[in-house]
PDB file of C-alpha atoms in Angstrom:
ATOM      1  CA  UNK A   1    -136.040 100.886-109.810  1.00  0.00           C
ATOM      2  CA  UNK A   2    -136.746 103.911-107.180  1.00  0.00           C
ATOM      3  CA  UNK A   3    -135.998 107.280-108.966  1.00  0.00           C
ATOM      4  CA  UNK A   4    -133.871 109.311-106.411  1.00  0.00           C
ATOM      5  CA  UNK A   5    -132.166 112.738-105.973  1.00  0.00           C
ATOM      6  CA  UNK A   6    -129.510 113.658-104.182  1.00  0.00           C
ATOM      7  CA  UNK A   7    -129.558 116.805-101.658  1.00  0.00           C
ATOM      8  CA  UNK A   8    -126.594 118.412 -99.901  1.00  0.00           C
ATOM      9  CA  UNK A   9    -125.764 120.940 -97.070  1.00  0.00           C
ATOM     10  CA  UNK A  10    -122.867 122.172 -98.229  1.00  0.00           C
ATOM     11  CA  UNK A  11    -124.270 125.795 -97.458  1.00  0.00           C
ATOM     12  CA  UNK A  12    -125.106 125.262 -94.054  1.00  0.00           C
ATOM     13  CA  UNK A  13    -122.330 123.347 -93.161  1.00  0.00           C
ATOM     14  CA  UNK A  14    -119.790 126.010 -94.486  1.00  0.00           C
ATOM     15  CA  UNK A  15    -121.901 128.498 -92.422  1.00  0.00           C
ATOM     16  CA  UNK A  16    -121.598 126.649 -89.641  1.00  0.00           C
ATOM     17  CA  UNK A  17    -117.778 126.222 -90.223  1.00  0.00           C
ATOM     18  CA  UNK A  18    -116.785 130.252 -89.487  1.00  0.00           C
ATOM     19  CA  UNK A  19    -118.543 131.054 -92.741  1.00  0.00           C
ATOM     20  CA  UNK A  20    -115.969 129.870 -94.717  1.00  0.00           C
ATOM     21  CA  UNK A  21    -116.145 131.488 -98.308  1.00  0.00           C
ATOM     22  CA  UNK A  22    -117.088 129.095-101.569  1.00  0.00           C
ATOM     23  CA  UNK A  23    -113.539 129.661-102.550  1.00  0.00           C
ATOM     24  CA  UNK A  24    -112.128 128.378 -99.413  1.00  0.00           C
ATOM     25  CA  UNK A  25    -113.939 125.275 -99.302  1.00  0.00           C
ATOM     26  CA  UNK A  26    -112.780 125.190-103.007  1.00  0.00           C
ATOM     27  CA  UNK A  27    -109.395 125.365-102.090  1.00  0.00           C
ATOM     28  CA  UNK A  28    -109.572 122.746 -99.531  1.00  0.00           C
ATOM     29  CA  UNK A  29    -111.204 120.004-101.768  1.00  0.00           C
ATOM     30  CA  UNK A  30    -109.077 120.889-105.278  1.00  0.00           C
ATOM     31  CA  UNK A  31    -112.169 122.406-107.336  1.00  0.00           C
ATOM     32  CA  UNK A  32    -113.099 125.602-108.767  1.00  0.00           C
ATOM     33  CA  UNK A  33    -115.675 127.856-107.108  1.00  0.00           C
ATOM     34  CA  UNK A  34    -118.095 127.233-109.729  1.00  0.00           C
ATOM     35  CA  UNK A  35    -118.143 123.800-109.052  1.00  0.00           C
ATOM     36  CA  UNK A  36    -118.840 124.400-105.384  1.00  0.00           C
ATOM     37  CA  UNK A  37    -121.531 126.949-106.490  1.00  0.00           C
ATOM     38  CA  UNK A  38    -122.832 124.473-108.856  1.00  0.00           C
ATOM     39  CA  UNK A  39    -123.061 121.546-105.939  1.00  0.00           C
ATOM     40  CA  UNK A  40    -124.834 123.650-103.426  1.00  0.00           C
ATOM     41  CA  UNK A  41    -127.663 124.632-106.326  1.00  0.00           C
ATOM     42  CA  UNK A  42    -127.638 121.465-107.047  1.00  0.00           C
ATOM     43  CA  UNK A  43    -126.966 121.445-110.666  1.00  0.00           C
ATOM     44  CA  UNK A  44    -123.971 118.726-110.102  1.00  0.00           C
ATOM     45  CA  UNK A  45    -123.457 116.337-108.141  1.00  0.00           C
ATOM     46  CA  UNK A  46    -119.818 115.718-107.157  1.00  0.00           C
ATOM     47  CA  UNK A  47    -117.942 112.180-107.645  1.00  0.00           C
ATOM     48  CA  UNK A  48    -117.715 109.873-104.934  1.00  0.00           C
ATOM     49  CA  UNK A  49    -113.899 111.346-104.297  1.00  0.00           C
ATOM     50  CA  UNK A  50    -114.784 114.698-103.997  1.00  0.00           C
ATOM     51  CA  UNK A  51    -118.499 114.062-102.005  1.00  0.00           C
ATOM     52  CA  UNK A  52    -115.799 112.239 -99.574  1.00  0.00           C
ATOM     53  CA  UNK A  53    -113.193 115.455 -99.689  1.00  0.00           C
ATOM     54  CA  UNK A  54    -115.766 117.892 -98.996  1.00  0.00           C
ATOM     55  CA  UNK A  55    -117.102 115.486 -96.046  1.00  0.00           C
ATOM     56  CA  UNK A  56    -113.323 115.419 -94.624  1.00  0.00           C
ATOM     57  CA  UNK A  57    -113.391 119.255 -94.767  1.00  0.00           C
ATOM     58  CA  UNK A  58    -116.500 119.423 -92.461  1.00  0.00           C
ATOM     59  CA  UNK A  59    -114.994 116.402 -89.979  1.00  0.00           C
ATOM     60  CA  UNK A  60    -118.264 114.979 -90.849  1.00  0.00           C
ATOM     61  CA  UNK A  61    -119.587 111.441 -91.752  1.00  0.00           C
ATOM     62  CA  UNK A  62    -120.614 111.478 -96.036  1.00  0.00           C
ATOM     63  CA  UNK A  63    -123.985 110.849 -95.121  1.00  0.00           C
ATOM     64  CA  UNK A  64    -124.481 114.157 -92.881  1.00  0.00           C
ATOM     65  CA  UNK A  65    -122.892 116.377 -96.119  1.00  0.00           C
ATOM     66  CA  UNK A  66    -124.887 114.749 -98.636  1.00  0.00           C
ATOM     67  CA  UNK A  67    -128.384 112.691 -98.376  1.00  0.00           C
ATOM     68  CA  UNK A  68    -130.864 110.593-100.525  1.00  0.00           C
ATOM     69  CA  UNK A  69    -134.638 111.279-100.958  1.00  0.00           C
ATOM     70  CA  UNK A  70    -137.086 109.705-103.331  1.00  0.00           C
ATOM     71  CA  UNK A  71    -137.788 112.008-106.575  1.00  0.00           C
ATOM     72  CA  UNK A  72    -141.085 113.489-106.650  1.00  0.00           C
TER      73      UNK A  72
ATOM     74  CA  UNK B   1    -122.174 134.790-115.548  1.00  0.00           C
ATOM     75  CA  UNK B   2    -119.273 132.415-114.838  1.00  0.00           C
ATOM     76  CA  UNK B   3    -116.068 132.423-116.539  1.00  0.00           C
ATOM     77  CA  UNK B   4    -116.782 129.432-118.731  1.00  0.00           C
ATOM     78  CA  UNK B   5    -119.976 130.647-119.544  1.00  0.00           C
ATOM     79  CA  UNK B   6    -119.272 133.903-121.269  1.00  0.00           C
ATOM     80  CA  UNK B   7    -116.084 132.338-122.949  1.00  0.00           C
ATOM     81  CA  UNK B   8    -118.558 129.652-124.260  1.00  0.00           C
ATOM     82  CA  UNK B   9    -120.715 132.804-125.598  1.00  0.00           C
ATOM     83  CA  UNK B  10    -117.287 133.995-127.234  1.00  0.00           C
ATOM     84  CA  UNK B  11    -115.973 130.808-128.427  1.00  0.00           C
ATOM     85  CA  UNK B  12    -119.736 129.959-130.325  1.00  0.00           C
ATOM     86  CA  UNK B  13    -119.984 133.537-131.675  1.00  0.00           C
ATOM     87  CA  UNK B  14    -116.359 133.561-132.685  1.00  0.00           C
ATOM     88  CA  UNK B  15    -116.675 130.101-134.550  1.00  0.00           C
ATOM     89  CA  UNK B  16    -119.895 132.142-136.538  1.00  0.00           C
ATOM     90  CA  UNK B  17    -117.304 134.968-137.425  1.00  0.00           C
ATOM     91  CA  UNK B  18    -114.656 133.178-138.543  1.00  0.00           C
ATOM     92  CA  UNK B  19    -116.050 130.248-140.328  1.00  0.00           C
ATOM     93  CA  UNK B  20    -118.254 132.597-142.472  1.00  0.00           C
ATOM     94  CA  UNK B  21    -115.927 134.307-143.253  1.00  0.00           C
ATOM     95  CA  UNK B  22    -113.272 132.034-144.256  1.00  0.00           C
ATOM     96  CA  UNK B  23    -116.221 130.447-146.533  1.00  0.00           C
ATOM     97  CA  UNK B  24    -117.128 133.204-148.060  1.00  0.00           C
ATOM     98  CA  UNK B  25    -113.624 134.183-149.099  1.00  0.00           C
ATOM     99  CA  UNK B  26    -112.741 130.906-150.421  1.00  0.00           C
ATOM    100  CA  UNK B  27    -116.095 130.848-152.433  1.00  0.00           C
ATOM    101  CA  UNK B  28    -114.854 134.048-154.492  1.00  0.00           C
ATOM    102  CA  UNK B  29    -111.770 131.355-155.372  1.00  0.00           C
ATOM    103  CA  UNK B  30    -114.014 128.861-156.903  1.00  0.00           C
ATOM    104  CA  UNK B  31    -112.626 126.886-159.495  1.00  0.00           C
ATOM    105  CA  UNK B  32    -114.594 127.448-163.101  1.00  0.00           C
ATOM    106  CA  UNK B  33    -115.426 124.528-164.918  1.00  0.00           C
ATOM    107  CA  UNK B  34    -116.484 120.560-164.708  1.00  0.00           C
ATOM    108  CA  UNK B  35    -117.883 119.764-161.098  1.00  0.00           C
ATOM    109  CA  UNK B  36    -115.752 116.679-161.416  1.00  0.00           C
ATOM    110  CA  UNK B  37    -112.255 118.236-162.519  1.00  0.00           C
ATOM    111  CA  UNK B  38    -109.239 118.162-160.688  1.00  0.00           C
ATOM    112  CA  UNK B  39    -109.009 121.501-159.925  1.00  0.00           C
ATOM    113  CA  UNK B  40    -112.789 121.440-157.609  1.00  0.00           C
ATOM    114  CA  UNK B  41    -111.261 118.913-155.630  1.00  0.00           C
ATOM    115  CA  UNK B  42    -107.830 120.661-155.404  1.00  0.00           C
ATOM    116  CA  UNK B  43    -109.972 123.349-154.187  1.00  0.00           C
ATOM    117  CA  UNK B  44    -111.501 121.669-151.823  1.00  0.00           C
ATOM    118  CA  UNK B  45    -108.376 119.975-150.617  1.00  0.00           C
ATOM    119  CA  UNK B  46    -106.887 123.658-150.166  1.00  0.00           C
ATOM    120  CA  UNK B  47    -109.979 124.839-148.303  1.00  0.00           C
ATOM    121  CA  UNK B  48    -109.602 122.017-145.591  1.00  0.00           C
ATOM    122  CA  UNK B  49    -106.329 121.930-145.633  1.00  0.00           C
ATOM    123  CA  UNK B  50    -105.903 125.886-144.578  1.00  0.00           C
ATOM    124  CA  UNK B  51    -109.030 125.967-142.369  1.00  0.00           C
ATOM    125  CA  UNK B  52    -107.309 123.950-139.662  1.00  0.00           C
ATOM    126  CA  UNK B  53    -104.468 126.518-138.968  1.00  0.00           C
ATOM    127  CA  UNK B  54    -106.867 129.144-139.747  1.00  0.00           C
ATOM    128  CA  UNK B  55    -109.496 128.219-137.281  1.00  0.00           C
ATOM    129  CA  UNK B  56    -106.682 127.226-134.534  1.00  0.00           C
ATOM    130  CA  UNK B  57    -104.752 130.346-134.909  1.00  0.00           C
ATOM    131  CA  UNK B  58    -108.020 132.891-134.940  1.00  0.00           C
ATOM    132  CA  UNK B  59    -109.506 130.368-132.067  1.00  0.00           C
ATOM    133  CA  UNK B  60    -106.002 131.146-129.549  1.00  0.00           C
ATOM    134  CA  UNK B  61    -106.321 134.730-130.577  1.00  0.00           C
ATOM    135  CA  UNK B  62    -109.935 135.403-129.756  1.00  0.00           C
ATOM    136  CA  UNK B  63    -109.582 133.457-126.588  1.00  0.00           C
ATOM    137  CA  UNK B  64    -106.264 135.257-125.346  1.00  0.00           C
ATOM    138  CA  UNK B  65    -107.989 138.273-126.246  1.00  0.00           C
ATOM    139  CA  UNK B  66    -111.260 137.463-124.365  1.00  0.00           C
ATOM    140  CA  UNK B  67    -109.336 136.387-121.353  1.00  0.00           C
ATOM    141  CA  UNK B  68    -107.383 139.701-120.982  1.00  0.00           C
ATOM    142  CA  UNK B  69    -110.547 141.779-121.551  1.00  0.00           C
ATOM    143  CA  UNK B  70    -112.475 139.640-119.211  1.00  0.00           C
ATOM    144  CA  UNK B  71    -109.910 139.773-116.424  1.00  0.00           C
ATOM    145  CA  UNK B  72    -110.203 143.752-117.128  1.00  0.00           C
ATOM    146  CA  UNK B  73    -113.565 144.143-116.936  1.00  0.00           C
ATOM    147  CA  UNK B  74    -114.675 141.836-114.273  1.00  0.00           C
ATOM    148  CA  UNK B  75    -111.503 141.892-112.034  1.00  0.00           C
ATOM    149  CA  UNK B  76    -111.479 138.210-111.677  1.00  0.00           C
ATOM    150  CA  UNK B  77    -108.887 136.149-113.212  1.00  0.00           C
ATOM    151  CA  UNK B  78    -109.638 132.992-115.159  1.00  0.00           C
ATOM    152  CA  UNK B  79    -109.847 129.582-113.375  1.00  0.00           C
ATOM    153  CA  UNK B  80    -105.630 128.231-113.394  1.00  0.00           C
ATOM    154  CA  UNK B  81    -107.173 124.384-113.549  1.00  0.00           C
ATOM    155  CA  UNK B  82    -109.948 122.499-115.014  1.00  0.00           C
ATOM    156  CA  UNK B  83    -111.725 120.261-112.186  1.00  0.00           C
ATOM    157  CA  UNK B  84    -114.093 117.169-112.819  1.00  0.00           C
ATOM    158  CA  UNK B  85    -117.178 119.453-113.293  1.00  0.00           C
ATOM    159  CA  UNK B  86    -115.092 120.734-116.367  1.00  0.00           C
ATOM    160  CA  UNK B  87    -114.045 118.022-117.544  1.00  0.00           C
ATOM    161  CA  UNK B  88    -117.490 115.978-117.658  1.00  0.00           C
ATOM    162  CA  UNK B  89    -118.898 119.302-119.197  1.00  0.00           C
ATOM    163  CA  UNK B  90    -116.229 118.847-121.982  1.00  0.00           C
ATOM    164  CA  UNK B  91    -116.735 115.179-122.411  1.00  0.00           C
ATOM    165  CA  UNK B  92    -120.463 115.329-123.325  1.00  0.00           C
ATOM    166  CA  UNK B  93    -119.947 118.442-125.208  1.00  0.00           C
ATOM    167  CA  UNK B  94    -117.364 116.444-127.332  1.00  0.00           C
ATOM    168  CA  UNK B  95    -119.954 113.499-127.564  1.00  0.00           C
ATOM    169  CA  UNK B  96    -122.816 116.301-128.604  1.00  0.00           C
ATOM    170  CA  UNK B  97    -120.565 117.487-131.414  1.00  0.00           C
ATOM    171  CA  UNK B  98    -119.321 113.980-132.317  1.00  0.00           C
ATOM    172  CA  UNK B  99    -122.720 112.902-133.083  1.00  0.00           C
ATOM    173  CA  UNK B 100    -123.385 115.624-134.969  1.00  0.00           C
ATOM    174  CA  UNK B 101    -120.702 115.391-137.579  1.00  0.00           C
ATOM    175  CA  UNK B 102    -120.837 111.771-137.817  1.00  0.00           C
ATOM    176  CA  UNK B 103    -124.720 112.815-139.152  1.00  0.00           C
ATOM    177  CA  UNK B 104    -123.041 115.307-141.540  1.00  0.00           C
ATOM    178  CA  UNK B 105    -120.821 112.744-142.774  1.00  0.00           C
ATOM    179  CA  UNK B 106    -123.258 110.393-143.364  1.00  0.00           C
ATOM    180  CA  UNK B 107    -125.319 112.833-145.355  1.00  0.00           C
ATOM    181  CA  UNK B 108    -122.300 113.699-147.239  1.00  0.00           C
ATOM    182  CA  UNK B 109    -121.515 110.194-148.714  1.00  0.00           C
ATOM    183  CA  UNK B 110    -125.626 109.962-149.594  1.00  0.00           C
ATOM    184  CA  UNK B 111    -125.057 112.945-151.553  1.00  0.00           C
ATOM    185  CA  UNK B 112    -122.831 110.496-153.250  1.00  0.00           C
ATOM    186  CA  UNK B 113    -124.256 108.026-153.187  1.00  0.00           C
ATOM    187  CA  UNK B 114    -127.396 109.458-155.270  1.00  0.00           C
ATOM    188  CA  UNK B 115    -124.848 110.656-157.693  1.00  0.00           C
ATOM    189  CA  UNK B 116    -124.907 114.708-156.833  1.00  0.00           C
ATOM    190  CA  UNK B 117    -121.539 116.125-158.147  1.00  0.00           C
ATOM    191  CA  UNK B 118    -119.234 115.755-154.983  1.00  0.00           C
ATOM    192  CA  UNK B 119    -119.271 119.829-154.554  1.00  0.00           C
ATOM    193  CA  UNK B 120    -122.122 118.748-152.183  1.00  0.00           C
ATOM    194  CA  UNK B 121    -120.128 116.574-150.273  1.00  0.00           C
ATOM    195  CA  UNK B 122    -117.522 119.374-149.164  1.00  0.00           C
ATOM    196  CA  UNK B 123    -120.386 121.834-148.394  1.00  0.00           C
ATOM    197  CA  UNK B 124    -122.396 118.890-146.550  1.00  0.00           C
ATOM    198  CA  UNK B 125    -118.979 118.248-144.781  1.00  0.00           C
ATOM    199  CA  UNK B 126    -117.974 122.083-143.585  1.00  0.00           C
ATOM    200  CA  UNK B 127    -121.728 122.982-142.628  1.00  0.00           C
ATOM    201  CA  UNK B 128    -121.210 120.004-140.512  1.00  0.00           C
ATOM    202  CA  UNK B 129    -118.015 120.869-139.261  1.00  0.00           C
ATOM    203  CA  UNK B 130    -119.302 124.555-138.142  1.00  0.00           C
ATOM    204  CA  UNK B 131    -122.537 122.990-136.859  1.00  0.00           C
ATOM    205  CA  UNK B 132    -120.526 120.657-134.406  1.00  0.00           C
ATOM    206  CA  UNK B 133    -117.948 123.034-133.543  1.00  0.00           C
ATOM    207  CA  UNK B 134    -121.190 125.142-132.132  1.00  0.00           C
ATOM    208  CA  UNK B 135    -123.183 122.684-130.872  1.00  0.00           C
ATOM    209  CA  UNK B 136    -120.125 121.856-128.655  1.00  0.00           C
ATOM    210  CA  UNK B 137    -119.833 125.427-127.553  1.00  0.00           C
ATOM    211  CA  UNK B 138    -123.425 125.351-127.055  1.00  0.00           C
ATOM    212  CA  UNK B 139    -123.655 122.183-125.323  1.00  0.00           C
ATOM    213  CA  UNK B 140    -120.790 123.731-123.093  1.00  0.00           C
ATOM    214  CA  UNK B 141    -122.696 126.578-122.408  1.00  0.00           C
ATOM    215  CA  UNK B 142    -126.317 124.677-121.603  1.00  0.00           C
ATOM    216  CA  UNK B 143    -124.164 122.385-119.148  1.00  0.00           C
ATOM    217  CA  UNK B 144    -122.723 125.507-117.032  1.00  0.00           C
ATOM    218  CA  UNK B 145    -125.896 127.070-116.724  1.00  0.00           C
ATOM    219  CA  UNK B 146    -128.312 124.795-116.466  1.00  0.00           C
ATOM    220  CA  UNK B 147    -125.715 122.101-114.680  1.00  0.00           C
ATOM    221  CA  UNK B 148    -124.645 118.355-115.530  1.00  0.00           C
TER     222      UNK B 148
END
């Protein structure tokens, strides 16, 4: 089977949204702010329900928040 | 340093504290006498037995205490809610621990087993007990940093 990892903007997108703070985003999708810090550094990757939450935050299709790429 | 990372810190070096101590008071209380008389396993029944209040009381204490001096310090108040990150960091740091006692309880009933006097059973069974408590802490604190 294909190893893969999954990447995220998160970051750019909550730039791109008025800056909106880690805790606001936080907020919005029911999480702590570690958990946000911990998705953008990509040292956890969210559940399906949350991937989807933070995707409804942006107004944004999943796929545009969070992408697959084959692991080196 | 997050939140749940230095009360992980506190949690591991507070389990070190008070389980060493505990053991090393109750050791001074050692029963004289047969390794297989009533009184060891009385004794050993009583250590057990007061260890879970002990360890639950000191545990709530500690973490009050951390949580007041932490919110002093830092200015940032702990979080109010534990989110799926959290949760998934507690579940395998339950499994982590888990695994580990079930190998110190195995290695206490081969002590048996071989016929050593059941003294080291008990001390097979609390070295366990304080290694798992910390290798949950730990396990806690390698998932926050180092991420799940």
């Amino acid at each position: 089977m294909r190893q893969i990892v999954i990447h995220n903007n998160v970051r750019r997108l909550r730039f791109n949204h008025d800056e909106m703070t880690q805790q606001q985003l936080a907020e919005q999708v029911g999480v702590t702010r570690q958990t946000i810090v911990a998705i953008e550094k990509e040292q956890y990757t969210p559940s399906l329900e949350l991937a989807f939450r933070i995707a409804i935050v942006f107004n944004l299709p999943l796929e545009e928040v969070f992408y697959l790429e084959d692991a080196p | 340093m997050s939140y749940q990372e230095r009360r992980a810190i506190v949690s591991v070096l507070s389990t070190a504290v008070i389980w060493g101590l505990y053991f090393s008071y109750m050791l001074q209380r050692y029963p004289e006498g047969n390794a297989y008389s009533p009184e060891v396993f009385k004794y050993w029944g009583t250590v057990f037995a007061i260890l879970i209040p002990v360890t639950i009381v000191a545990r709530i204490l500690i973490i009050v205490l951390f949580s007041i001096l932490n919110t002093i310090a830092t200015r940032v108040e702990e979080p109010e809610f534990t989110d799926e990150r959290d949760r998934l960091i507690s579940l395998k740091a339950t499994r982590n621990s888990t695994l580990v006692f079930i190998v110190g309880f195995a290695l206490g009933m081969t002590t048996l087993a071989f016929d050593i006097p059941p003294v080291a059973m008990f001390i097979v069974f609390f070295i366990s007990g304080v290694v798992s408590e910390m290798v949950s802490e730990l396990s806690e604190l390698y998932f926050y940093r180092r991420g799940v």
